[in-house]
Structure formats: structure tokens, C-alpha cells
Amino acid sequence: QVQLVEFGGGLVQPGGSLRLSCAASGGRFSMYDMGWYRQAPGNEGELVAGITISGDTRHADSLKGRFTISRANAKNTMYLQMNNLAPEDTAVYYCSAACIHYRSWGQGTQVTVSS
């Protein structure tokens, strides 16, 4: 099993930026597809972005290029760069590691965008 923990959430004004980090331990990081999900109160979770073991990325179309996912296998860490944040981005952000028959989740980090 792989354990995941998120860092970097907080309170930011509209138009600001944050970079989230997801640190992995207890597994071979390079063998997992990774992703960021978010969930706002009253809403179901949605995929923000994903990155495969080969480095291919996918971002939700609704983000309009504001978010960028990346990974540093040598550091067992995944990142989510978030720019031009809006109140609608307020949510708990979770990182996830997955293989064919396995998925692990972090505990999440709160991102609040408010003026």
C-alpha cells in the first residue's frame, strides 16, 4: 500500500495562486497513475487532473488552463499548480494513487478562495 499526504492548502484571494503537494510513501511511486480530485460541500467529487506513470497529463476542461499537474518521481511527490483562483475553486483537494486493482487516497487539504 501507498500512503499519501497533501500540503499547501489555505486561504487565498481571488486571482491568487497556490501550489499543492502530495507526498507518497510505502510504495513504488513510479508504478502508480496519480490524480487530483476536489469536493465542495454538497457536491460530489470531481477529477481536477491526472498524470500517468508515463507522464501523460489530463486536465478538466472547465479549469481553462489555470491548473497544471506534474510529478517528480525521484522525490515521490506530485504537484498541482493553481493560478487565477476563483471562489468556485473552494473545495477540499485530495490526491490519489491508482493501479489496475488499487486506489489510495490522501486525507485532503482545504483550499478557500475568498475576498
JSON list of N, CA, C and O in Angstrom, two decimals, residues 38 46-49 58-69 80-86 88-89 93:
[
{"chain": "A", "resi": 38, "resn": "ARG", "atom": "N", "xyz": [-11.28, 17.07, -6.26]},
{"chain": "A", "resi": 38, "resn": "ARG", "atom": "CA", "xyz": [-11.76, 18.06, -5.30]},
{"chain": "A", "resi": 38, "resn": "ARG", "atom": "C", "xyz": [-13.24, 17.84, -5.01]},
{"chain": "A", "resi": 38, "resn": "ARG", "atom": "O", "xyz": [-13.98, 17.33, -5.85]},
{"chain": "A", "resi": 46, "resn": "GLU", "atom": "N", "xyz": [-14.95, 15.60, -8.01]},
{"chain": "A", "resi": 46, "resn": "GLU", "atom": "CA", "xyz": [-14.67, 15.67, -9.43]},
{"chain": "A", "resi": 46, "resn": "GLU", "atom": "C", "xyz": [-13.18, 15.59, -9.68]},
{"chain": "A", "resi": 46, "resn": "GLU", "atom": "O", "xyz": [-12.37, 16.04, -8.86]},
{"chain": "A", "resi": 47, "resn": "LEU", "atom": "N", "xyz": [-12.83, 15.04, -10.81]},
{"chain": "A", "resi": 47, "resn": "LEU", "atom": "CA", "xyz": [-11.43, 14.95, -11.20]},
{"chain": "A", "resi": 47, "resn": "LEU", "atom": "C", "xyz": [-10.94, 16.32, -11.63]},
{"chain": "A", "resi": 47, "resn": "LEU", "atom": "O", "xyz": [-11.54, 16.96, -12.49]},
{"chain": "A", "resi": 48, "resn": "VAL", "atom": "N", "xyz": [-9.85, 16.76, -11.04]},
{"chain": "A", "resi": 48, "resn": "VAL", "atom": "CA", "xyz": [-9.21, 18.01, -11.42]},
{"chain": "A", "resi": 48, "resn": "VAL", "atom": "C", "xyz": [-8.18, 17.77, -12.51]},
{"chain": "A", "resi": 48, "resn": "VAL", "atom": "O", "xyz": [-8.17, 18.44, -13.54]},
{"chain": "A", "resi": 49, "resn": "ALA", "atom": "N", "xyz": [-7.30, 16.81, -12.29]},
{"chain": "A", "resi": 49, "resn": "ALA", "atom": "CA", "xyz": [-6.25, 16.49, -13.24]},
{"chain": "A", "resi": 49, "resn": "ALA", "atom": "C", "xyz": [-5.67, 15.13, -12.91]},
{"chain": "A", "resi": 49, "resn": "ALA", "atom": "O", "xyz": [-5.72, 14.68, -11.77]},
{"chain": "A", "resi": 58, "resn": "ARG", "atom": "N", "xyz": [-3.84, 14.97, -18.02]},
{"chain": "A", "resi": 58, "resn": "ARG", "atom": "CA", "xyz": [-5.19, 15.33, -18.40]},
{"chain": "A", "resi": 58, "resn": "ARG", "atom": "C", "xyz": [-5.73, 16.31, -17.38]},
{"chain": "A", "resi": 58, "resn": "ARG", "atom": "O", "xyz": [-5.61, 16.08, -16.18]},
{"chain": "A", "resi": 59, "resn": "HIS", "atom": "N", "xyz": [-6.32, 17.40, -17.87]},
{"chain": "A", "resi": 59, "resn": "HIS", "atom": "CA", "xyz": [-6.88, 18.42, -17.00]},
{"chain": "A", "resi": 59, "resn": "HIS", "atom": "C", "xyz": [-8.34, 18.64, -17.35]},
{"chain": "A", "resi": 59, "resn": "HIS", "atom": "O", "xyz": [-8.72, 18.59, -18.52]},
{"chain": "A", "resi": 60, "resn": "ALA", "atom": "N", "xyz": [-9.16, 18.89, -16.34]},
{"chain": "A", "resi": 60, "resn": "ALA", "atom": "CA", "xyz": [-10.57, 19.17, -16.56]},
{"chain": "A", "resi": 60, "resn": "ALA", "atom": "C", "xyz": [-10.72, 20.39, -17.47]},
{"chain": "A", "resi": 60, "resn": "ALA", "atom": "O", "xyz": [-10.09, 21.43, -17.24]},
{"chain": "A", "resi": 61, "resn": "ASP", "atom": "N", "xyz": [-11.57, 20.25, -18.51]},
{"chain": "A", "resi": 61, "resn": "ASP", "atom": "CA", "xyz": [-11.75, 21.34, -19.46]},
{"chain": "A", "resi": 61, "resn": "ASP", "atom": "C", "xyz": [-12.22, 22.62, -18.79]},
{"chain": "A", "resi": 61, "resn": "ASP", "atom": "O", "xyz": [-11.88, 23.73, -19.22]},
{"chain": "A", "resi": 62, "resn": "SER", "atom": "N", "xyz": [-13.03, 22.49, -17.75]},
{"chain": "A", "resi": 62, "resn": "SER", "atom": "CA", "xyz": [-13.60, 23.65, -17.08]},
{"chain": "A", "resi": 62, "resn": "SER", "atom": "C", "xyz": [-12.56, 24.51, -16.38]},
{"chain": "A", "resi": 62, "resn": "SER", "atom": "O", "xyz": [-12.86, 25.66, -16.02]},
{"chain": "A", "resi": 63, "resn": "LEU", "atom": "N", "xyz": [-11.37, 24.00, -16.19]},
{"chain": "A", "resi": 63, "resn": "LEU", "atom": "CA", "xyz": [-10.33, 24.77, -15.50]},
{"chain": "A", "resi": 63, "resn": "LEU", "atom": "C", "xyz": [-9.66, 25.78, -16.41]},
{"chain": "A", "resi": 63, "resn": "LEU", "atom": "O", "xyz": [-8.91, 26.65, -15.94]},
{"chain": "A", "resi": 64, "resn": "LYS", "atom": "N", "xyz": [-9.88, 25.67, -17.72]},
{"chain": "A", "resi": 64, "resn": "LYS", "atom": "CA", "xyz": [-9.42, 26.64, -18.71]},
{"chain": "A", "resi": 64, "resn": "LYS", "atom": "C", "xyz": [-7.92, 26.93, -18.63]},
{"chain": "A", "resi": 64, "resn": "LYS", "atom": "O", "xyz": [-7.48, 28.07, -18.77]},
{"chain": "A", "resi": 65, "resn": "GLY", "atom": "N", "xyz": [-7.14, 25.89, -18.37]},
{"chain": "A", "resi": 65, "resn": "GLY", "atom": "CA", "xyz": [-5.70, 26.03, -18.36]},
{"chain": "A", "resi": 65, "resn": "GLY", "atom": "C", "xyz": [-5.12, 26.66, -17.12]},
{"chain": "A", "resi": 65, "resn": "GLY", "atom": "O", "xyz": [-3.90, 26.93, -17.08]},
{"chain": "A", "resi": 66, "resn": "ARG", "atom": "N", "xyz": [-5.91, 26.90, -16.10]},
{"chain": "A", "resi": 66, "resn": "ARG", "atom": "CA", "xyz": [-5.42, 27.53, -14.88]},
{"chain": "A", "resi": 66, "resn": "ARG", "atom": "C", "xyz": [-4.64, 26.59, -13.97]},
{"chain": "A", "resi": 66, "resn": "ARG", "atom": "O", "xyz": [-3.81, 27.03, -13.17]},
{"chain": "A", "resi": 67, "resn": "PHE", "atom": "N", "xyz": [-4.93, 25.29, -14.06]},
{"chain": "A", "resi": 67, "resn": "PHE", "atom": "CA", "xyz": [-4.30, 24.30, -13.19]},
{"chain": "A", "resi": 67, "resn": "PHE", "atom": "C", "xyz": [-3.33, 23.44, -14.01]},
{"chain": "A", "resi": 67, "resn": "PHE", "atom": "O", "xyz": [-3.62, 23.10, -15.16]},
{"chain": "A", "resi": 68, "resn": "THR", "atom": "N", "xyz": [-2.21, 23.06, -13.39]},
{"chain": "A", "resi": 68, "resn": "THR", "atom": "CA", "xyz": [-1.22, 22.22, -14.04]},
{"chain": "A", "resi": 68, "resn": "THR", "atom": "C", "xyz": [-0.74, 21.14, -13.08]},
{"chain": "A", "resi": 68, "resn": "THR", "atom": "O", "xyz": [-0.27, 21.45, -11.98]},
{"chain": "A", "resi": 69, "resn": "ILE", "atom": "N", "xyz": [-0.85, 19.88, -13.49]},
{"chain": "A", "resi": 69, "resn": "ILE", "atom": "CA", "xyz": [-0.39, 18.76, -12.68]},
{"chain": "A", "resi": 69, "resn": "ILE", "atom": "C", "xyz": [1.00, 18.34, -13.14]},
{"chain": "A", "resi": 69, "resn": "ILE", "atom": "O", "xyz": [1.34, 18.42, -14.32]},
{"chain": "A", "resi": 80, "resn": "LEU", "atom": "N", "xyz": [0.21, 20.20, -7.86]},
{"chain": "A", "resi": 80, "resn": "LEU", "atom": "CA", "xyz": [-0.86, 20.85, -8.59]},
{"chain": "A", "resi": 80, "resn": "LEU", "atom": "C", "xyz": [-0.66, 22.35, -8.46]},
{"chain": "A", "resi": 80, "resn": "LEU", "atom": "O", "xyz": [-0.85, 22.92, -7.38]},
{"chain": "A", "resi": 81, "resn": "GLN", "atom": "N", "xyz": [-0.27, 22.99, -9.56]},
{"chain": "A", "resi": 81, "resn": "GLN", "atom": "CA", "xyz": [-0.13, 24.44, -9.59]},
{"chain": "A", "resi": 81, "resn": "GLN", "atom": "C", "xyz": [-1.47, 25.05, -9.96]},
{"chain": "A", "resi": 81, "resn": "GLN", "atom": "O", "xyz": [-2.04, 24.71, -11.00]},
{"chain": "A", "resi": 82, "resn": "MET", "atom": "N", "xyz": [-1.98, 25.94, -9.13]},
{"chain": "A", "resi": 82, "resn": "MET", "atom": "CA", "xyz": [-3.28, 26.56, -9.33]},
{"chain": "A", "resi": 82, "resn": "MET", "atom": "C", "xyz": [-3.10, 28.06, -9.44]},
{"chain": "A", "resi": 82, "resn": "MET", "atom": "O", "xyz": [-2.63, 28.71, -8.51]},
{"chain": "A", "resi": 83, "resn": "ASN", "atom": "N", "xyz": [-3.48, 28.62, -10.59]},
{"chain": "A", "resi": 83, "resn": "ASN", "atom": "CA", "xyz": [-3.36, 30.05, -10.85]},
{"chain": "A", "resi": 83, "resn": "ASN", "atom": "C", "xyz": [-4.72, 30.68, -11.09]},
{"chain": "A", "resi": 83, "resn": "ASN", "atom": "O", "xyz": [-5.67, 30.01, -11.47]},
{"chain": "A", "resi": 84, "resn": "ASN", "atom": "N", "xyz": [-4.78, 31.99, -10.90]},
{"chain": "A", "resi": 84, "resn": "ASN", "atom": "CA", "xyz": [-6.01, 32.76, -11.12]},
{"chain": "A", "resi": 84, "resn": "ASN", "atom": "C", "xyz": [-7.20, 32.10, -10.44]},
{"chain": "A", "resi": 84, "resn": "ASN", "atom": "O", "xyz": [-8.24, 31.85, -11.06]},
{"chain": "A", "resi": 85, "resn": "LEU", "atom": "N", "xyz": [-7.06, 31.83, -9.17]},
{"chain": "A", "resi": 85, "resn": "LEU", "atom": "CA", "xyz": [-8.09, 31.12, -8.42]},
{"chain": "A", "resi": 85, "resn": "LEU", "atom": "C", "xyz": [-9.35, 31.97, -8.28]},
{"chain": "A", "resi": 85, "resn": "LEU", "atom": "O", "xyz": [-9.30, 33.19, -8.16]},
{"chain": "A", "resi": 86, "resn": "ALA", "atom": "N", "xyz": [-10.49, 31.28, -8.27]},
{"chain": "A", "resi": 86, "resn": "ALA", "atom": "CA", "xyz": [-11.79, 31.90, -8.14]},
{"chain": "A", "resi": 86, "resn": "ALA", "atom": "C", "xyz": [-12.54, 31.26, -6.98]},
{"chain": "A", "resi": 86, "resn": "ALA", "atom": "O", "xyz": [-12.22, 30.15, -6.56]},
{"chain": "A", "resi": 88, "resn": "GLU", "atom": "N", "xyz": [-15.20, 29.72, -6.91]},
{"chain": "A", "resi": 88, "resn": "GLU", "atom": "CA", "xyz": [-15.72, 28.42, -7.31]},
{"chain": "A", "resi": 88, "resn": "GLU", "atom": "C", "xyz": [-14.71, 27.29, -7.15]},
{"chain": "A", "resi": 88, "resn": "GLU", "atom": "O", "xyz": [-15.09, 26.12, -7.21]},
{"chain": "A", "resi": 89, "resn": "ASP", "atom": "N", "xyz": [-13.44, 27.63, -6.96]},
{"chain": "A", "resi": 89, "resn": "ASP", "atom": "CA", "xyz": [-12.42, 26.62, -6.74]},
{"chain": "A", "resi": 89, "resn": "ASP", "atom": "C", "xyz": [-12.33, 26.17, -5.29]},
{"chain": "A", "resi": 89, "resn": "ASP", "atom": "O", "xyz": [-11.57, 25.26, -4.97]},
{"chain": "A", "resi": 93, "resn": "TYR", "atom": "N", "xyz": [-9.19, 19.40, -1.53]},
{"chain": "A", "resi": 93, "resn": "TYR", "atom": "CA", "xyz": [-8.46, 18.78, -2.63]},
{"chain": "A", "resi": 93, "resn": "TYR", "atom": "C", "xyz": [-7.76, 17.52, -2.13]},
{"chain": "A", "resi": 93, "resn": "TYR", "atom": "O", "xyz": [-7.06, 17.54, -1.12]}
]
